[in-house]
Short mmCIF file of C-alpha atoms and ligand atoms in Angstrom, two decimals:
data_model
loop_
_atom_site.label_atom_id
_atom_site.label_comp_id
_atom_site.label_asym_id
_atom_site.label_seq_id
_atom_site.Cartn_x
_atom_site.Cartn_y
_atom_site.Cartn_z
CA MET A 1 40.31 -59.86 6.86
CA MET A 2 40.43 -58.66 3.21
CA SER A 3 39.05 -60.99 0.58
CA LEU A 4 41.22 -60.17 -2.33
CA GLY A 5 41.63 -63.72 -3.89
CA PRO A 6 44.33 -65.46 -5.89
CA THR A 7 42.70 -64.06 -9.07
CA LEU A 8 43.25 -60.48 -7.97
CA GLU A 9 39.56 -59.85 -8.49
CA LEU A 10 37.50 -57.31 -6.50
CA THR A 11 34.55 -58.60 -4.65
CA PRO A 12 31.09 -56.90 -5.41
CA GLU A 13 31.46 -55.26 -2.03
CA HIS A 14 34.81 -53.70 -3.04
CA LEU A 15 33.49 -52.70 -6.51
CA MET A 16 30.51 -51.10 -4.72
CA ILE A 17 32.71 -48.86 -2.35
CA ARG A 18 35.09 -47.99 -5.21
CA ASP A 19 32.19 -46.94 -7.51
CA ALA A 20 30.55 -44.95 -4.67
CA ALA A 21 33.73 -43.16 -3.94
CA ARG A 22 34.29 -42.58 -7.58
CA ASP A 23 30.84 -41.08 -8.11
CA PHE A 24 31.17 -38.76 -4.88
CA ALA A 25 34.83 -37.69 -5.92
CA GLN A 26 34.25 -36.72 -9.39
CA ASN A 27 30.67 -35.23 -8.77
CA GLU A 28 31.65 -33.35 -5.47
CA ILE A 29 35.24 -33.03 -5.15
CA ALA A 30 36.69 -32.58 -8.41
CA PRO A 31 34.62 -29.48 -9.38
CA ILE A 32 35.82 -27.66 -6.33
CA ALA A 33 39.58 -28.79 -6.08
CA ALA A 34 40.96 -25.91 -8.21
CA HIS A 35 39.11 -23.28 -6.00
CA TYR A 36 40.25 -24.76 -2.74
CA ASP A 37 43.67 -25.09 -4.13
CA GLU A 38 43.65 -21.40 -5.08
CA ILE A 39 42.24 -20.14 -1.77
CA GLY A 40 44.19 -22.50 0.29
CA GLU A 41 41.41 -23.22 2.75
CA PHE A 42 40.29 -26.54 4.23
CA PRO A 43 37.33 -27.98 2.45
CA MET A 44 35.08 -28.51 5.48
CA GLU A 45 31.95 -29.05 3.59
CA THR A 46 33.06 -31.92 1.42
CA ILE A 47 35.04 -33.58 4.33
CA LYS A 48 31.78 -33.40 6.34
CA LYS A 49 30.11 -35.23 3.31
CA MET A 50 32.95 -37.89 3.26
CA SER A 51 32.39 -38.49 6.95
CA ALA A 52 28.60 -39.14 6.20
CA MET A 53 29.75 -41.86 3.74
CA GLY A 54 31.90 -43.40 6.36
CA PHE A 55 35.30 -42.38 4.80
CA MET A 56 36.92 -40.78 7.77
CA GLY A 57 37.02 -44.03 9.81
CA LEU A 58 36.71 -46.62 7.17
CA GLU A 59 38.44 -49.57 8.81
CA ILE A 60 37.27 -48.93 12.25
CA PRO A 61 34.33 -51.07 13.59
CA GLU A 62 30.87 -49.48 13.63
CA ALA A 63 30.80 -49.92 17.37
CA TYR A 64 33.46 -47.08 17.56
CA GLY A 65 31.77 -45.00 14.82
CA GLY A 66 33.64 -46.41 11.90
CA ALA A 67 32.36 -47.91 8.60
CA GLY A 68 33.75 -51.52 9.68
CA MET A 69 35.22 -52.14 6.21
CA ASP A 70 38.55 -53.85 5.17
CA GLY A 71 41.92 -52.31 4.15
CA LEU A 72 41.33 -52.97 0.45
CA SER A 73 38.10 -50.89 0.60
CA TYR A 74 40.05 -48.14 2.16
CA VAL A 75 42.67 -47.92 -0.31
CA LEU A 76 39.96 -48.27 -3.25
CA ALA A 77 37.96 -45.32 -1.81
CA LEU A 78 41.23 -43.27 -1.03
CA GLU A 79 42.55 -43.77 -4.43
CA GLU A 80 39.29 -42.25 -6.04
CA VAL A 81 39.24 -39.23 -3.69
CA SER A 82 42.79 -38.53 -4.27
CA LYS A 83 42.34 -38.82 -8.11
CA ALA A 84 39.79 -36.00 -7.81
CA ASP A 85 41.93 -33.94 -5.33
CA ALA A 86 45.00 -34.97 -3.40
CA SER A 87 44.20 -32.46 -0.58
CA HIS A 88 41.07 -34.43 0.35
CA GLY A 89 43.20 -37.58 0.10
CA THR A 90 45.67 -36.22 2.67
CA ILE A 91 43.04 -35.39 5.01
CA MET A 92 41.30 -38.76 4.72
CA SER A 93 44.49 -40.76 5.02
CA VAL A 94 45.80 -38.95 8.15
CA ASN A 95 42.43 -39.39 9.81
CA ASN A 96 42.00 -43.13 9.03
CA SER A 97 45.51 -44.46 9.04
CA LEU A 98 47.71 -42.26 11.37
CA TYR A 99 45.13 -41.36 14.01
CA CYS A 100 42.06 -43.71 14.09
CA GLY A 101 44.05 -46.73 13.31
CA GLY A 102 46.49 -46.01 16.31
CA ILE A 103 43.74 -45.30 18.89
CA TYR A 104 42.02 -48.55 17.94
CA LYS A 105 45.17 -50.59 18.11
CA TYR A 106 46.60 -49.05 21.36
CA GLY A 107 43.91 -47.17 23.01
CA SER A 108 42.03 -48.13 26.27
CA GLU A 109 38.27 -48.25 26.02
CA LEU A 110 38.08 -44.72 27.62
CA LEU A 111 40.15 -43.43 24.97
CA LYS A 112 38.26 -45.11 22.15
CA GLN A 113 34.95 -43.75 23.37
CA LYS A 114 36.44 -40.19 24.10
CA PHE A 115 39.09 -39.78 20.98
CA LEU A 116 38.21 -42.53 18.45
CA GLN A 117 34.42 -42.68 18.17
CA PRO A 118 33.82 -38.80 17.34
CA VAL A 119 36.59 -38.88 14.79
CA ALA A 120 36.02 -42.22 13.07
CA SER A 121 32.21 -41.06 12.68
CA GLY A 122 33.36 -37.61 11.38
CA GLN A 123 32.13 -35.35 13.99
CA LYS A 124 35.53 -34.32 14.96
CA ILE A 125 38.83 -34.06 12.89
CA ALA A 126 42.15 -35.31 13.94
CA ALA A 127 45.74 -34.85 13.51
CA TYR A 128 49.09 -36.75 14.27
CA SER A 129 52.19 -34.92 15.37
CA LEU A 130 55.59 -36.38 15.49
CA THR A 131 57.74 -33.82 13.50
CA GLU A 132 59.51 -30.74 15.20
CA PRO A 133 61.26 -27.87 13.64
CA SER A 134 64.59 -29.55 14.33
CA SER A 135 63.72 -33.20 13.82
CA GLY A 136 62.01 -34.41 10.64
CA SER A 137 63.61 -37.59 9.23
CA ASP A 138 65.57 -38.21 12.43
CA ALA A 139 62.22 -38.23 14.12
CA SER A 140 63.40 -39.20 17.67
CA ARG A 141 65.58 -36.22 18.09
CA MET A 142 62.60 -34.18 19.41
CA LYS A 143 62.98 -31.29 21.89
CA SER A 144 59.49 -31.03 23.24
CA ARG A 145 58.92 -32.46 26.73
CA ALA A 146 56.16 -33.91 28.84
CA VAL A 147 57.00 -33.88 32.68
CA LYS A 148 54.99 -36.04 34.95
CA ARG A 149 53.51 -34.35 37.98
CA SER A 150 52.71 -35.87 41.40
CA ASP A 151 49.02 -36.39 40.50
CA GLY A 152 50.13 -38.50 37.37
CA SER A 153 49.20 -35.85 34.89
CA TYR A 154 51.88 -34.35 32.52
CA VAL A 155 52.80 -30.87 31.60
CA ILE A 156 53.69 -30.50 27.99
CA ASN A 157 55.91 -27.80 26.58
CA GLY A 158 57.41 -27.55 22.95
CA ARG A 159 56.78 -26.76 19.32
CA LYS A 160 55.69 -29.23 16.69
CA SER A 161 55.72 -28.70 12.94
CA TRP A 162 54.28 -29.82 9.66
CA VAL A 163 50.86 -31.15 11.22
CA THR A 164 48.49 -32.13 8.69
CA SER A 165 45.12 -30.72 9.62
CA GLY A 166 46.70 -28.96 12.53
CA PRO A 167 44.70 -25.68 12.17
CA VAL A 168 41.29 -27.47 12.27
CA ALA A 169 42.02 -30.72 14.30
CA ASP A 170 40.01 -31.17 17.47
CA PHE A 171 42.25 -33.91 18.73
CA VAL A 172 45.98 -34.66 18.27
CA LEU A 173 47.91 -37.86 18.77
CA LEU A 174 51.19 -36.16 20.03
CA PHE A 175 54.57 -37.77 20.28
CA THR A 176 56.83 -35.96 22.90
CA MET A 177 59.71 -36.95 25.24
CA THR A 178 59.13 -37.93 28.77
CA ALA A 179 62.81 -39.41 29.25
CA PRO A 180 65.12 -37.46 27.11
CA GLU A 181 68.16 -39.61 28.41
CA ARG A 182 66.55 -42.71 26.92
CA GLY A 183 66.50 -41.59 23.23
CA HIS A 184 63.84 -43.02 21.16
CA ASN A 185 62.83 -45.13 24.38
CA GLY A 186 61.90 -41.87 26.24
CA ILE A 187 59.25 -40.94 23.81
CA THR A 188 55.46 -41.06 24.82
CA ALA A 189 52.30 -40.83 23.03
CA PHE A 190 49.37 -38.58 24.26
CA LEU A 191 46.08 -37.62 23.05
CA VAL A 192 45.55 -33.72 23.40
CA GLU A 193 42.62 -31.64 22.87
CA ALA A 194 42.75 -28.32 20.67
CA ASP A 195 40.30 -26.62 23.22
CA GLN A 196 42.48 -26.91 26.20
CA PRO A 197 44.59 -24.25 27.82
CA GLY A 198 48.15 -24.43 26.60
CA PHE A 199 47.30 -25.72 23.24
CA VAL A 200 48.34 -22.87 20.71
CA HIS A 201 47.96 -22.79 17.05
CA GLY A 202 51.33 -21.91 15.31
CA LYS A 203 52.22 -20.79 12.01
CA VAL A 204 50.22 -22.04 9.11
CA GLU A 205 52.58 -23.46 6.22
CA PRO A 206 52.32 -21.58 2.90
CA LYS A 207 52.62 -24.77 0.75
CA MET A 208 53.45 -25.28 -2.92
CA GLY A 209 50.85 -28.10 -3.32
CA ILE A 210 48.06 -30.01 -1.23
CA ARG A 211 47.01 -26.33 -0.49
CA ALA A 212 43.51 -27.16 0.64
CA SER A 213 44.76 -29.47 3.33
CA ALA A 214 45.66 -27.08 6.24
CA THR A 215 49.21 -27.56 7.71
CA SER A 216 50.74 -25.72 10.72
CA GLU A 217 52.88 -25.69 13.76
CA LEU A 218 51.41 -26.55 17.04
CA VAL A 219 52.89 -24.92 20.39
CA PHE A 220 52.39 -26.38 23.75
CA GLU A 221 52.66 -24.00 26.61
CA ASP A 222 52.33 -25.90 29.96
CA TYR A 223 49.47 -28.04 28.45
CA VAL A 224 48.28 -30.27 31.19
CA CYS A 225 47.44 -33.84 29.88
CA PRO A 226 45.61 -36.10 32.33
CA ALA A 227 47.53 -39.61 32.87
CA GLU A 228 44.59 -41.47 31.25
CA HIS A 229 44.90 -39.44 28.10
CA ARG A 230 48.39 -41.11 27.46
CA LEU A 231 48.36 -43.78 24.59
CA GLY A 232 50.24 -46.82 25.62
CA GLU A 233 52.99 -46.86 28.18
CA GLU A 234 55.75 -44.25 28.83
CA GLY A 235 58.58 -44.91 26.44
CA GLU A 236 56.39 -46.70 23.78
CA GLY A 237 55.75 -43.62 21.84
CA PHE A 238 58.43 -44.10 19.14
CA LYS A 239 57.28 -47.68 18.36
CA ILE A 240 53.53 -46.52 18.15
CA ALA A 241 54.56 -43.67 15.92
CA MET A 242 56.53 -45.87 13.64
CA THR A 243 53.74 -48.54 13.52
CA MET A 244 51.21 -46.00 12.64
CA LEU A 245 53.51 -44.63 9.89
CA ASP A 246 53.54 -48.25 8.35
CA ALA A 247 49.89 -47.80 7.81
CA GLY A 248 50.10 -44.14 6.98
CA ARG A 249 52.67 -44.95 4.10
CA ILE A 250 50.09 -47.25 2.56
CA GLY A 251 47.75 -44.23 2.63
CA ILE A 252 50.16 -41.91 1.04
CA ALA A 253 51.05 -44.52 -1.48
CA THR A 254 47.47 -44.79 -2.42
CA GLN A 255 47.09 -40.92 -2.67
CA ALA A 256 50.18 -40.93 -4.92
CA LEU A 257 48.49 -43.55 -7.16
CA GLY A 258 45.40 -41.19 -7.52
CA ILE A 259 47.55 -38.35 -8.55
CA ALA A 260 49.48 -40.56 -10.88
CA GLU A 261 46.19 -41.70 -12.61
CA ALA A 262 44.89 -38.32 -12.82
CA ALA A 263 48.04 -37.09 -14.55
CA TYR A 264 48.00 -40.06 -16.80
CA GLU A 265 44.35 -39.69 -17.81
CA ALA A 266 44.94 -36.05 -18.67
CA ALA A 267 47.99 -37.04 -20.90
CA VAL A 268 46.28 -39.72 -22.78
CA GLY A 269 43.29 -37.36 -23.32
CA TYR A 270 45.59 -34.62 -24.84
CA LEU A 271 47.67 -37.15 -26.86
CA THR A 272 44.51 -38.34 -28.55
CA GLU A 273 43.19 -34.77 -29.14
CA ARG A 274 45.98 -32.43 -29.95
CA GLU A 275 47.80 -32.40 -33.17
CA ALA A 276 51.11 -31.26 -34.34
CA PHE A 277 53.18 -31.50 -37.62
CA GLY A 278 49.98 -32.94 -39.31
CA LYS A 279 49.30 -35.82 -36.88
CA LYS A 280 47.94 -36.48 -33.32
CA LEU A 281 50.63 -36.21 -30.61
CA GLY A 282 49.82 -39.97 -29.71
CA GLU A 283 51.10 -40.89 -33.08
CA PHE A 284 54.81 -39.76 -32.07
CA GLN A 285 56.79 -42.77 -30.82
CA GLY A 286 58.63 -40.64 -28.19
CA LEU A 287 55.37 -39.73 -26.56
CA GLN A 288 53.89 -43.34 -27.02
CA PHE A 289 56.89 -44.77 -25.02
CA GLN A 290 56.17 -42.28 -22.15
CA VAL A 291 52.60 -43.17 -21.93
CA ALA A 292 53.56 -46.91 -22.13
CA ASP A 293 55.92 -46.24 -18.97
CA MET A 294 53.30 -44.24 -17.23
CA LYS A 295 50.79 -46.98 -17.48
CA THR A 296 53.13 -49.65 -16.52
CA ARG A 297 54.35 -47.96 -13.38
CA ILE A 298 50.69 -47.03 -12.48
CA GLU A 299 49.82 -50.81 -12.49
CA ALA A 300 52.97 -51.82 -10.69
CA ALA A 301 52.25 -49.19 -7.82
CA ARG A 302 48.86 -50.53 -7.54
CA LEU A 303 50.11 -54.04 -6.92
CA LEU A 304 52.59 -52.99 -4.56
CA ILE A 305 49.94 -51.20 -2.69
CA TYR A 306 47.68 -54.28 -2.64
CA ASN A 307 50.74 -56.40 -1.52
CA ALA A 308 51.07 -54.02 1.39
CA VAL A 309 47.39 -54.26 2.26
CA LEU A 310 47.45 -57.92 2.22
CA ALA A 311 50.51 -57.83 4.49
CA LYS A 312 48.93 -55.50 6.73
CA ALA A 313 45.66 -57.70 7.13
CA LYS A 314 47.96 -60.65 7.74
CA ALA A 315 49.87 -58.63 10.40
CA GLN A 316 46.61 -57.92 12.15
CA HIS A 317 46.47 -61.55 13.09
CA SER A 318 50.14 -62.55 13.37
CA GLY A 319 51.50 -59.33 14.94
CA ALA A 320 54.29 -59.33 12.31
CA ARG A 321 55.43 -55.95 10.86
CA TYR A 322 54.71 -54.98 7.20
CA THR A 323 57.12 -52.05 7.40
CA LEU A 324 58.89 -53.34 4.30
CA GLU A 325 55.77 -53.84 2.15
CA ALA A 326 54.55 -50.38 3.08
CA SER A 327 57.96 -48.52 2.45
CA MET A 328 58.05 -50.22 -0.98
CA ALA A 329 54.60 -49.36 -1.95
CA LYS A 330 55.17 -45.65 -0.64
CA LEU A 331 58.52 -45.42 -2.49
CA TYR A 332 57.40 -46.50 -5.94
CA ALA A 333 54.02 -45.05 -5.77
CA SER A 334 55.25 -41.52 -4.87
CA GLU A 335 58.00 -41.55 -7.48
CA THR A 336 55.47 -42.68 -10.09
CA ALA A 337 53.20 -39.73 -9.12
CA MET A 338 56.05 -37.38 -9.64
CA GLU A 339 57.03 -38.92 -12.92
CA CYS A 340 53.46 -39.11 -14.36
CA ALA A 341 52.80 -35.52 -13.35
CA HIS A 342 56.09 -34.27 -14.78
CA ARG A 343 55.51 -36.23 -17.92
CA ALA A 344 51.88 -35.11 -18.37
CA LEU A 345 52.76 -31.44 -17.78
CA GLN A 346 55.51 -31.66 -20.45
CA MET A 347 53.25 -33.47 -22.92
CA HIS A 348 50.79 -30.41 -22.50
CA GLY A 349 53.37 -27.73 -23.20
CA GLY A 350 52.36 -24.25 -22.51
CA ILE A 351 48.84 -25.21 -21.44
CA GLY A 352 50.04 -27.65 -18.88
CA TYR A 353 51.93 -24.82 -17.09
CA SER A 354 48.72 -22.95 -16.92
CA LYS A 355 46.11 -23.00 -13.95
CA GLU A 356 43.42 -23.53 -16.59
CA LEU A 357 44.14 -27.05 -16.55
CA PRO A 358 44.58 -29.26 -13.28
CA VAL A 359 47.91 -30.81 -14.57
CA GLU A 360 50.02 -28.11 -12.83
CA ARG A 361 48.19 -28.89 -9.68
CA TYR A 362 48.95 -32.64 -10.08
CA PHE A 363 52.54 -31.56 -10.51
CA ARG A 364 52.63 -29.43 -7.28
CA ASP A 365 50.60 -32.13 -5.32
CA ALA A 366 52.84 -35.12 -6.46
CA LYS A 367 56.05 -33.56 -5.00
CA ILE A 368 54.81 -33.82 -1.20
CA THR A 369 54.16 -37.68 -1.60
CA GLU A 370 57.95 -38.12 -1.96
CA ILE A 371 58.50 -36.08 1.37
CA TYR A 372 55.96 -36.48 3.98
CA GLU A 373 55.44 -39.52 6.09
CA GLY A 374 59.09 -40.47 5.28
CA THR A 375 61.08 -39.05 2.34
CA SER A 376 61.96 -41.44 -0.52
CA GLU A 377 65.54 -41.53 0.98
CA ILE A 378 64.00 -42.69 4.43
CA GLN A 379 62.07 -45.33 2.54
CA ARG A 380 65.18 -46.44 0.84
CA MET A 381 66.82 -46.65 4.04
CA VAL A 382 63.87 -48.67 5.80
CA ILE A 383 63.69 -51.02 2.73
CA ALA A 384 67.70 -51.77 2.79
CA ARG A 385 67.77 -52.17 6.59
CA ASN A 386 65.00 -54.85 6.28
CA VAL A 387 66.41 -56.81 3.30
CA LEU A 388 69.87 -56.67 4.73
CA GLY A 389 68.79 -57.70 8.06
CA LEU A 390 70.11 -54.60 9.68
CA ARG A 391 67.16 -54.22 11.94
N1 CAA B 1 57.41 -50.61 13.49
C1 CAA B 1 57.65 -50.96 14.86
N2 CAA B 1 58.84 -50.55 15.46
C2 CAA B 1 59.76 -49.90 14.73
C3 CAA B 1 59.50 -49.41 13.34
C4 CAA B 1 58.35 -49.80 12.87
N3 CAA B 1 57.94 -49.62 11.53
N4 CAA B 1 60.63 -48.82 12.79
C5 CAA B 1 61.63 -48.85 13.87
N5 CAA B 1 61.08 -49.51 14.97
C6 CAA B 1 61.60 -49.70 16.27
C7 CAA B 1 63.05 -50.33 16.05
O1 CAA B 1 62.74 -51.82 16.02
C8 CAA B 1 63.83 -50.02 17.30
O2 CAA B 1 63.36 -50.71 18.33
P1 CAA B 1 64.37 -51.26 19.56
O3 CAA B 1 64.68 -50.02 20.31
O4 CAA B 1 63.54 -52.14 20.27
O5 CAA B 1 65.66 -51.76 18.97
C9 CAA B 1 63.35 -48.53 17.41
O6 CAA B 1 61.98 -48.44 16.64
C10 CAA B 1 64.23 -47.41 16.83
O7 CAA B 1 64.41 -47.82 15.52
P2 CAA B 1 65.61 -47.32 14.61
O8 CAA B 1 66.96 -47.60 15.42
O9 CAA B 1 65.54 -47.84 13.20
O10 CAA B 1 65.42 -45.79 14.57
P3 CAA B 1 66.13 -44.73 13.82
O11 CAA B 1 66.25 -43.58 14.93
O12 CAA B 1 67.41 -45.11 13.20
O13 CAA B 1 65.01 -44.24 12.87
C11 CAA B 1 63.60 -44.12 10.83
C12 CAA B 1 64.28 -44.84 12.05
C13 CAA B 1 62.97 -45.32 10.00
C14 CAA B 1 64.54 -43.33 10.18
C15 CAA B 1 62.56 -43.33 11.50
O14 CAA B 1 63.03 -42.20 12.22
C16 CAA B 1 61.58 -42.69 10.40
O15 CAA B 1 60.80 -43.42 10.05
N6 CAA B 1 61.94 -41.32 9.96
C17 CAA B 1 60.97 -40.59 9.13
C18 CAA B 1 59.97 -39.90 10.09
C19 CAA B 1 58.67 -39.72 9.23
O16 CAA B 1 58.19 -40.44 8.50
N7 CAA B 1 58.16 -38.50 9.59
C20 CAA B 1 56.75 -38.17 8.98
C21 CAA B 1 55.92 -37.60 10.08
S1 CAA B 1 54.14 -37.51 9.73
C22 CAA B 1 54.17 -36.19 8.53
O17 CAA B 1 54.82 -36.31 7.61
C23 CAA B 1 53.22 -35.09 8.61
C24 CAA B 1 51.75 -35.63 8.65
O18 CAA B 1 50.99 -35.12 9.39
C25 CAA B 1 51.28 -36.40 7.60
#
């Protein structure tokens, strides 16, 4: 249970993990971020170093290869990593929230040993695959199929898309239809292995931002999945997917917070140095008001994230959902990232548009946080359904 007290003060342990993450991110990630963005390659070396620090399975108990820390430690570390580079943040978030958290919550002992331990300890990389070319926001309208055979195994066919870490993942948490006539209640979760026959790597997405985080289609051609690699029961897949997205959305909110802070700090630095019309840019009231808005939004986003982390920690004991808190944090933090990156770039003028500074990368990276793991429109839909009692 996280120990954020009524004073909102971080414990010495929290400060330690935040500072360790900050040092690592600023010394090891920030200097290579522009290069990996340019070449669009997965930063395997730094991800391995993050694994050694326990960052790839931060909340998973040590017995299953993780670092055994709490939810607040996770977001503190993820914020620092994302501030240095949003691509590293995405890879870390998916590995932790969408994959490890799901297996730990729903997996049998066998699945934990085979599919969780190597990923939480960072020996293997994992992905989460829900989206298909014809089903994004309307996630349950998937066309891929898993057909059960007489020996209990399943044969999987279909095409999945927008899989973060898809090109490099060793294991994938895959959602596919076992009973199409049952709609969302016909979706089942499976753990599949990239080195097995029938697992085919599809098109790699040429993305606008988070270019160092590899994203691709995955194609399943008569992939045979043993019955014991099913996660949960048949038909439980959609609820597992949604539950994991609640956790994932806290991760993306935190990634967005890191991007927003990076953009904000770049803006403040520029306003205090650059002069125009005989004075520092920071002396112009129009720009002062913008910095004030950026700072206020960043601190509000941070509190919404901590609020969601608290709700998640409580849910671990009560079994309650924290969907509302996670969606509010994701919606607000992602729009804050976009706004801060937009304003920071505009304040920089021409040099902000140049690849000589990281501001244009923050702008490109920020945009995805309003799209993946549920667009801003989906978050508003989820929030409204919750507050209006429509669900
Ligand atoms: N937790 C648990 N259960 C949930 C849930 C949640 N957060 N949200 C919904 N459910 C349950 C509902 O209670 C309902 O259960 P019953 O059948 O028992 O009533 C069931 O799931 C169906 O719910 P809805 O009727 O609300 O479903 P819907 O079809 O209207 O869709 C949605 C709901 C919120 C729009 C959902 O489809 C959604 O979140 N869409 C966005 C998908 C998304 O975020 N995709 C991103 C994929 S990952 C990615 O981006 C790439 C990556 O690798 C990072």
